[in-house]
CSV table of C-alpha atoms and ligand atoms in Angstrom, one decimal:
chain,number,residue,atom,x,y,z
A,5,MET,CA,17.4,31.0,-7.7
A,6,LYS,CA,17.3,32.5,-11.2
A,7,ASN,CA,13.6,33.0,-11.8
A,8,GLU,CA,12.3,33.4,-8.4
A,9,ASN,CA,9.5,35.9,-9.1
A,10,ARG,CA,6.7,35.7,-6.7
A,11,ASN,CA,3.2,34.8,-7.8
A,12,CYS,CA,4.2,32.0,-10.1
A,13,PHE,CA,1.4,29.7,-11.2
A,14,ILE,CA,2.5,26.3,-12.4
A,15,LEU,CA,0.2,23.8,-14.1
A,16,GLY,CA,1.2,20.2,-13.3
A,17,ILE,CA,0.3,17.2,-15.4
A,18,GLU,CA,0.7,13.6,-14.3
A,19,THR,CA,-0.1,10.5,-16.3
A,20,SER,CA,2.6,8.0,-15.4
A,21,CYS,CA,0.4,5.1,-14.4
A,22,ASP,CA,-3.3,4.8,-13.8
A,23,GLU,CA,-4.2,8.3,-12.6
A,24,THR,CA,-5.0,11.2,-15.0
A,25,SER,CA,-4.3,14.3,-13.0
A,26,ALA,CA,-3.8,18.1,-13.5
A,27,ALA,CA,-3.3,20.7,-10.8
A,28,VAL,CA,-2.4,24.4,-10.3
A,29,VAL,CA,0.0,25.3,-7.6
A,30,ARG,CA,1.0,28.9,-6.6
A,31,ASN,CA,4.6,29.6,-5.5
A,32,GLY,CA,5.4,25.9,-5.1
A,33,GLN,CA,3.2,25.5,-2.0
A,34,GLU,CA,-0.3,26.8,-2.4
A,35,LEU,CA,-2.6,24.2,-3.8
A,36,LEU,CA,-5.2,25.9,-5.9
A,37,SER,CA,-6.6,22.8,-7.6
A,38,ASN,CA,-5.7,19.1,-7.8
A,39,VAL,CA,-8.0,17.1,-10.1
A,40,ILE,CA,-7.4,13.3,-10.1
A,41,SER,CA,-9.3,10.9,-12.3
A,42,SER,CA,-8.4,7.3,-11.1
A,43,GLN,CA,-8.7,4.4,-13.5
A,44,MET,CA,-8.6,1.9,-10.6
A,45,GLU,CA,-12.1,0.5,-11.4
A,46,VAL,CA,-11.2,0.0,-15.1
A,47,HIS,CA,-8.1,-2.1,-14.2
A,48,ARG,CA,-9.6,-4.0,-11.3
A,49,ARG,CA,-11.2,-6.6,-13.4
A,50,PHE,CA,-7.7,-7.4,-14.9
A,51,GLY,CA,-6.1,-7.7,-11.4
A,52,GLY,CA,-3.6,-4.9,-12.3
A,53,VAL,CA,-2.8,-2.0,-14.5
A,54,VAL,CA,-3.0,-2.8,-18.3
A,55,PRO,CA,-0.7,-0.3,-20.0
A,56,GLU,CA,-2.7,-0.1,-23.3
A,57,VAL,CA,-6.0,0.5,-21.5
A,58,ALA,CA,-4.3,3.1,-19.2
A,59,SER,CA,-3.0,5.1,-22.3
A,60,ARG,CA,-6.4,5.1,-23.9
A,61,ARG,CA,-8.1,6.4,-20.8
A,62,HIS,CA,-5.5,9.1,-20.4
A,63,VAL,CA,-6.2,10.3,-24.0
A,64,GLU,CA,-9.9,10.4,-23.4
A,65,ARG,CA,-9.6,12.4,-20.2
A,66,ILE,CA,-6.5,14.7,-20.3
A,67,THR,CA,-8.0,17.8,-22.0
A,68,LEU,CA,-11.1,17.8,-19.7
A,69,ILE,CA,-9.0,17.3,-16.6
A,70,ILE,CA,-6.6,20.2,-17.5
A,71,GLN,CA,-9.6,22.5,-18.1
A,72,ASP,CA,-11.1,21.4,-14.7
A,73,ALA,CA,-7.8,22.1,-12.9
A,74,LEU,CA,-7.7,25.6,-14.4
A,75,ASP,CA,-11.4,26.3,-13.7
A,76,GLN,CA,-11.2,25.0,-10.1
A,77,ALA,CA,-8.1,27.2,-9.5
A,78,GLY,CA,-9.9,30.2,-11.0
A,79,VAL,CA,-7.1,30.9,-13.5
A,80,THR,CA,-6.8,30.9,-17.3
A,81,GLN,CA,-3.9,29.7,-19.5
A,82,ARG,CA,-2.8,33.4,-19.6
A,83,ASP,CA,-2.2,33.4,-15.8
A,84,LEU,CA,0.2,30.4,-15.9
A,85,SER,CA,3.9,30.8,-15.5
A,86,ALA,CA,4.8,27.4,-16.9
A,87,VAL,CA,3.6,23.8,-17.6
A,88,ALA,CA,5.3,21.0,-15.6
A,89,VAL,CA,4.8,17.4,-16.6
A,90,THR,CA,5.9,14.0,-15.4
A,91,GLN,CA,8.6,12.9,-17.8
A,92,GLY,CA,9.3,9.5,-16.1
A,93,PRO,CA,9.6,6.9,-14.8
A,94,GLY,CA,6.4,5.2,-15.6
A,95,LEU,CA,4.5,3.4,-18.4
A,96,VAL,CA,5.8,4.9,-21.6
A,97,GLY,CA,2.5,5.0,-23.4
A,98,ALA,CA,0.9,6.6,-20.4
A,99,LEU,CA,3.6,9.2,-19.8
A,100,LEU,CA,3.5,10.1,-23.5
A,101,ILE,CA,-0.1,11.4,-23.2
A,102,GLY,CA,0.9,13.8,-20.4
A,103,VAL,CA,4.0,14.9,-22.2
A,104,SER,CA,2.2,15.5,-25.5
A,105,ALA,CA,-0.6,17.5,-23.8
A,106,ALA,CA,2.0,19.6,-21.9
A,107,LYS,CA,4.0,20.3,-25.1
A,108,ALA,CA,0.8,21.3,-27.0
A,109,LEU,CA,-0.3,23.6,-24.3
A,110,SER,CA,3.2,25.1,-23.9
A,111,PHE,CA,3.3,25.8,-27.7
A,112,ALA,CA,-0.2,27.1,-27.9
A,113,ALA,CA,0.0,29.4,-24.9
A,114,ASN,CA,3.7,30.2,-25.2
A,115,LEU,CA,4.6,28.9,-21.8
A,116,PRO,CA,7.9,27.4,-20.6
A,117,LEU,CA,7.9,23.6,-20.5
A,118,ILE,CA,9.3,21.7,-17.5
A,119,GLY,CA,10.0,17.9,-17.2
A,120,VAL,CA,9.6,16.5,-13.7
A,121,HIS,CA,10.8,13.2,-12.2
A,122,HIS,CA,7.9,11.3,-10.7
A,123,ILE,CA,9.8,10.5,-7.5
A,124,ALA,CA,10.8,14.1,-7.0
A,125,GLY,CA,7.1,14.8,-7.2
A,126,HIS,CA,6.2,12.3,-4.5
A,127,ILE,CA,8.7,13.9,-2.2
A,128,TYR,CA,7.4,17.4,-2.9
A,129,ALA,CA,3.8,16.3,-1.9
A,130,SER,CA,4.9,17.1,1.8
A,131,HIS,CA,6.0,20.6,0.7
A,132,LEU,CA,2.3,21.3,-0.1
A,133,VAL,CA,1.5,20.9,3.6
A,134,GLU,CA,4.5,22.5,5.2
A,135,PRO,CA,7.9,23.6,3.8
A,136,LEU,CA,10.5,20.8,3.5
A,137,HIS,CA,13.5,21.3,5.9
A,138,PHE,CA,16.8,20.4,4.3
A,139,PRO,CA,18.9,18.3,4.4
A,140,LEU,CA,16.4,15.5,4.5
A,141,VAL,CA,15.9,11.8,3.7
A,142,ALA,CA,12.8,10.6,1.9
A,143,LEU,CA,11.4,7.1,1.8
A,144,VAL,CA,9.3,6.7,-1.4
A,145,ALA,CA,7.3,3.5,-1.3
A,146,SER,CA,4.6,3.0,-4.0
A,147,GLY,CA,3.3,0.4,-6.4
A,148,GLY,CA,6.2,1.2,-8.8
A,149,HIS,CA,9.0,2.4,-6.5
A,150,THR,CA,10.8,1.8,-3.3
A,151,GLU,CA,13.7,4.2,-2.8
A,152,LEU,CA,15.6,6.1,-0.2
A,153,ILE,CA,16.6,9.6,-1.4
A,154,TYR,CA,18.8,12.2,0.2
A,155,MET,CA,18.1,15.9,-0.6
A,156,PRO,CA,20.6,18.4,0.5
A,157,SER,CA,18.5,21.3,-0.8
A,158,HIS,CA,15.7,22.0,-3.2
A,159,ASN,CA,15.9,20.2,-6.5
A,160,ARG,CA,19.0,18.1,-5.5
A,161,PHE,CA,18.6,14.4,-5.2
A,162,GLU,CA,20.9,11.5,-4.3
A,163,ARG,CA,19.7,8.0,-4.3
A,164,LEU,CA,20.8,6.0,-1.3
A,165,GLY,CA,19.0,2.8,-2.0
A,166,ARG,CA,16.3,1.2,-4.1
A,167,THR,CA,14.5,-2.1,-4.5
A,168,ARG,CA,16.4,-4.7,-6.5
A,169,ASP,CA,13.2,-6.4,-7.6
A,170,ASP,CA,9.6,-5.8,-6.6
A,171,ALA,CA,8.4,-2.5,-5.2
A,172,ALA,CA,6.8,-2.6,-1.7
A,173,GLY,CA,3.3,-1.8,-3.1
A,174,GLU,CA,3.8,-4.4,-5.8
A,175,ALA,CA,4.5,-7.1,-3.2
A,176,PHE,CA,1.4,-6.0,-1.3
A,177,ASP,CA,-0.7,-6.3,-4.5
A,178,LYS,CA,0.8,-9.7,-5.5
A,179,VAL,CA,0.3,-11.2,-2.1
A,180,ALA,CA,-3.3,-9.9,-2.0
A,181,ARG,CA,-4.0,-11.4,-5.4
A,182,VAL,CA,-2.9,-14.9,-4.2
A,183,LEU,CA,-5.2,-14.4,-1.1
A,184,GLY,CA,-8.0,-13.7,-3.5
A,185,LEU,CA,-8.3,-10.0,-2.6
A,186,PRO,CA,-9.2,-7.4,-5.3
A,187,TYR,CA,-6.7,-4.9,-6.8
A,188,PRO,CA,-5.1,-2.8,-5.4
A,189,GLY,CA,-4.3,-5.2,-2.6
A,190,GLY,CA,-2.4,-2.9,-0.3
A,191,PRO,CA,-5.3,-1.4,1.6
A,192,ARG,CA,-7.0,-4.9,1.8
A,193,ILE,CA,-3.9,-6.5,3.4
A,194,ASP,CA,-3.7,-3.5,5.8
A,195,GLN,CA,-7.3,-4.1,6.9
A,196,LEU,CA,-6.9,-7.9,7.1
A,197,ALA,CA,-3.6,-7.6,9.1
A,198,LYS,CA,-5.5,-5.8,11.9
A,199,GLU,CA,-7.5,-9.0,12.5
A,200,GLY,CA,-4.5,-11.3,12.6
A,201,LYS,CA,-1.3,-11.9,14.5
A,202,PRO,CA,2.2,-11.8,12.9
A,203,SER,CA,2.7,-15.4,14.0
A,204,LEU,CA,4.3,-16.8,10.8
A,205,ASN,CA,8.0,-17.0,10.3
A,206,LEU,CA,8.7,-15.0,7.1
A,207,PRO,CA,12.0,-13.7,5.8
A,208,ARG,CA,13.4,-10.2,6.0
A,209,ALA,CA,15.8,-9.2,3.2
A,210,TRP,CA,18.4,-7.1,4.9
A,211,LEU,CA,21.0,-7.7,2.1
A,212,GLU,CA,24.6,-6.6,2.7
A,213,PRO,CA,25.2,-5.2,6.2
A,214,ASP,CA,25.6,-1.6,4.9
A,215,SER,CA,23.1,-1.7,2.1
A,216,LEU,CA,20.2,0.6,1.9
A,217,ASP,CA,18.7,-1.4,-1.0
A,218,PHE,CA,15.5,-3.4,-0.7
A,219,SER,CA,14.3,-6.7,-2.0
A,220,PHE,CA,10.7,-8.0,-1.6
A,221,SER,CA,10.5,-10.8,-4.2
A,222,GLY,CA,11.8,-13.5,-1.7
A,223,LEU,CA,9.2,-12.5,0.9
A,224,LYS,CA,6.5,-12.6,-1.8
A,225,SER,CA,7.6,-16.1,-2.9
A,226,ALA,CA,7.7,-17.3,0.7
A,227,VAL,CA,4.1,-16.1,1.3
A,228,ILE,CA,2.9,-17.7,-2.0
A,229,ASN,CA,4.7,-21.0,-1.1
A,230,GLN,CA,3.0,-21.1,2.3
A,231,ILE,CA,-0.4,-20.7,0.6
A,232,HIS,CA,0.3,-23.4,-2.0
A,233,ASN,CA,1.7,-25.9,0.5
A,234,ALA,CA,-1.3,-25.5,2.7
A,235,ASN,CA,-3.6,-25.9,-0.3
A,236,GLN,CA,-1.8,-29.1,-1.3
A,237,ARG,CA,-2.3,-30.5,2.2
A,238,ASP,CA,-5.9,-29.5,2.0
A,239,GLU,CA,-5.4,-27.1,4.9
A,240,GLN,CA,-6.7,-23.6,5.2
A,241,VAL,CA,-4.2,-20.8,5.7
A,242,ASN,CA,-5.2,-18.2,8.3
A,243,ALA,CA,-5.3,-15.3,5.8
A,244,ALA,CA,-5.4,-12.7,8.6
A,245,ASP,CA,-2.2,-14.1,10.3
A,246,LEU,CA,-0.5,-14.3,6.9
A,247,ALA,CA,-1.4,-10.7,6.1
A,248,ALA,CA,-0.2,-9.5,9.5
A,249,SER,CA,3.1,-11.5,9.2
A,250,PHE,CA,3.7,-10.3,5.6
A,251,GLN,CA,3.0,-6.7,6.5
A,252,GLN,CA,5.2,-6.8,9.6
A,253,SER,CA,8.1,-8.1,7.5
A,254,VAL,CA,7.8,-5.3,4.9
A,255,VAL,CA,7.3,-2.6,7.6
A,256,GLU,CA,10.3,-3.8,9.7
A,257,VAL,CA,12.7,-3.6,6.7
A,258,LEU,CA,11.3,-0.2,5.4
A,259,THR,CA,11.4,1.3,8.9
A,260,GLU,CA,14.9,0.1,9.8
A,261,LYS,CA,16.5,1.1,6.6
A,262,ALA,CA,14.8,4.5,6.6
A,263,ILE,CA,16.1,5.2,10.1
A,264,ARG,CA,19.5,3.9,9.1
A,265,ALA,CA,19.6,6.3,6.2
A,266,VAL,CA,18.6,9.3,8.4
A,267,HIS,CA,21.5,8.5,10.8
A,268,ARG,CA,24.0,7.8,8.0
A,269,MET,CA,23.2,11.2,6.4
A,270,GLY,CA,22.9,13.0,9.7
A,271,VAL,CA,19.6,14.7,8.9
A,272,GLN,CA,16.7,15.6,11.2
A,273,GLU,CA,13.8,15.1,8.8
A,274,LEU,CA,12.3,12.0,7.3
A,275,VAL,CA,9.7,12.4,4.5
A,276,LEU,CA,7.4,9.4,3.8
A,277,ALA,CA,5.9,9.4,0.3
A,278,GLY,CA,4.0,7.2,-2.2
A,279,GLY,CA,0.9,5.0,-1.9
A,280,VAL,CA,2.4,2.6,0.7
A,281,SER,CA,2.6,5.6,3.1
A,282,ALA,CA,-1.1,4.9,3.7
A,283,ASN,CA,-0.2,1.6,5.4
A,284,SER,CA,-1.2,1.9,9.1
A,285,GLY,CA,1.5,-0.5,10.2
A,286,LEU,CA,4.2,1.5,8.5
A,287,ARG,CA,2.8,4.8,9.8
A,288,ASP,CA,2.7,3.5,13.4
A,289,ALA,CA,6.2,1.9,13.3
A,290,LEU,CA,7.8,5.0,11.8
A,291,THR,CA,5.9,7.4,14.1
A,292,HIS,CA,7.1,5.4,17.1
A,293,ARG,CA,10.7,5.1,16.0
A,294,CYS,CA,11.0,8.8,14.9
A,295,GLU,CA,9.5,10.0,18.2
A,296,LYS,CA,11.9,7.8,20.1
A,297,GLU,CA,14.9,9.0,18.1
A,298,GLY,CA,13.9,12.7,17.8
A,299,ILE,CA,13.5,12.6,14.0
A,300,ARG,CA,10.9,14.9,12.4
A,301,LEU,CA,8.6,12.6,10.4
A,302,ARG,CA,6.5,14.0,7.6
A,303,ILE,CA,3.6,12.0,6.1
A,304,PRO,CA,1.4,13.9,3.7
A,305,PRO,CA,-2.4,13.3,3.7
A,306,LEU,CA,-3.5,10.2,1.7
A,307,LYS,CA,-4.7,12.3,-1.3
A,308,LEU,CA,-1.2,13.6,-1.8
A,309,CYS,CA,0.5,10.3,-1.1
A,310,THR,CA,-0.9,8.5,-4.2
A,311,ASP,CA,-0.2,9.8,-7.7
A,312,ASN,CA,-1.4,13.4,-8.3
A,313,ALA,CA,-0.4,16.4,-10.4
A,314,ALA,CA,-0.1,18.9,-7.5
A,315,MET,CA,3.1,17.2,-6.4
A,316,ILE,CA,4.5,17.5,-9.9
A,317,ALA,CA,3.6,21.2,-10.0
A,318,ALA,CA,5.3,21.7,-6.7
A,319,ALA,CA,8.5,20.0,-7.7
A,320,GLY,CA,8.3,21.8,-11.1
A,321,THR,CA,8.2,25.2,-9.4
A,322,TYR,CA,11.7,24.7,-8.1
A,323,ARG,CA,12.9,23.7,-11.6
A,324,TYR,CA,11.1,26.8,-12.9
A,325,TRP,CA,12.9,29.0,-10.4
A,326,GLU,CA,16.2,27.5,-11.5
A,327,GLY,CA,15.4,28.0,-15.1
A,328,GLN,CA,15.5,24.3,-15.9
A,329,PHE,CA,13.3,24.3,-19.0
A,330,ALA,CA,12.8,21.6,-21.6
A,331,ASP,CA,12.3,22.2,-25.3
A,332,TYR,CA,9.9,20.5,-27.6
A,333,THR,CA,12.1,17.4,-27.9
A,334,LEU,CA,11.0,16.5,-24.4
A,335,ASN,CA,10.2,12.8,-24.4
A,336,ALA,CA,8.8,10.3,-22.0
A,337,VAL,CA,11.5,8.2,-20.4
A,338,PRO,CA,10.1,5.1,-18.7
A,339,ASN,CA,13.3,4.5,-16.6
A,340,LEU,CA,14.3,8.1,-16.1
A,341,SER,CA,17.1,8.6,-13.5
A,342,LEU,CA,16.5,11.1,-10.7
A,343,THR,CA,20.1,12.3,-10.6
A,344,ALA,CA,20.1,12.9,-14.4
A,345,MET,CA,17.5,15.7,-13.7
A,346,ASP,CA,19.9,17.9,-11.7
B,406,KG4,O1,1.8,6.0,-5.2
B,406,KG4,P1,0.8,5.1,-5.8
B,406,KG4,O2,-0.6,5.5,-5.9
B,406,KG4,O3,1.1,4.7,-7.3
B,406,KG4,C1,2.4,4.4,-7.7
B,406,KG4,O4,3.2,5.3,-8.0
B,406,KG4,O5,2.7,3.2,-7.8
B,406,KG4,O6,0.9,3.7,-5.0
B,406,KG4,C2,0.0,2.6,-5.1
B,406,KG4,C3,0.4,1.5,-4.3
B,406,KG4,C4,-0.3,0.2,-4.6
B,406,KG4,O7,0.6,-0.9,-4.8
B,406,KG4,C5,-1.2,0.0,-3.3
B,406,KG4,O8,-1.5,-1.4,-3.1
B,406,KG4,C6,-0.3,0.6,-2.3
B,406,KG4,O9,0.2,1.7,-2.9
B,406,KG4,N1,-1.1,0.9,-1.1
B,406,KG4,C7,-0.9,0.4,0.1
B,406,KG4,C8,-1.9,0.9,1.0
B,406,KG4,N2,-2.6,1.8,0.3
B,406,KG4,C9,-2.1,1.8,-1.0
B,406,KG4,N3,-0.1,-0.6,0.5
B,406,KG4,C10,-0.1,-1.0,1.8
B,406,KG4,N4,-1.1,-0.5,2.7
B,406,KG4,C11,-2.0,0.4,2.3
B,406,KG4,N5,-2.9,0.9,3.2
B,407,ZN,ZN1,3.8,7.3,-7.9
């Protein structure tokens, strides 16, 4: 790699959705600070993230969060090697706050500027715990994404599959909402599922036989229909059984397709990433399958699964070492493609 000088300190900035975060990572792996300010409470009363509200909160917090990240890491702007920021995908108004802050800091402190893809960041979260072993397959499942990615080496990404409609986390959140559970619904469904039995017959969208894509909107509609039909008949749905059945359907498809991708690409390591990695059903199913099939499974701790800037700094370090810098025309791209970042 071109720029691989040791002792590189990267400041990461992440504002793609409802977390304002800044972090300092040394040499791509050593987490010196990771400050995360969640807006979850602000959005809860609306039942989901309100983009305008998210942007305003990011503006209010970003400067303080960056300073906190530097202070907690015990470094100053002068110690930094570069600033890495999430360029996309995400909410455009939210992304713009991070991108503008990163550009301002890069200009003021004369630091190289690096744009990072949000999904790349999610995968690199595991690298902060233990080095990634290439080639690998990553399953990224969050509120905004559900993708299978192949990585032959650092900084190289190939998309094997993605959701054609709802993301897995989004389906969890929507089903939870219909069940009257507060946002974000994923953890609530997870809890509720433990009290129920997966006794309801719900669909699994396998799509074409060789497809590694996902689809969760049919499942979501099936669940909503069951609830509405029961309501019309004045019957009570068993919410716990419904949660358990829904979760099992999502978990089965995610697990099966991730294992298929691992076999298809002939890799030994599977990296789980994104907020849905917290799901106990998914963790158990993947742990069990990977043990049985001799696949090394990597699940980062919860704090690194959900959106954070340390993962952006880690991914940004490898772009830094390859000299992949942005200029001041860097812009937020809400539907940024991962392969366009090579
Ligand atoms: O990665 P993340 O923090 O943000 C995005 O990039 O979207 O993921 C948040 C998503 C939400 O949809 C949330 O409901 C889901 O992750 N989630 C879960 C669990 N914990 C969080 N879904 C299922 N089970 C969980 N335990
Ligand atoms: Zn995310």
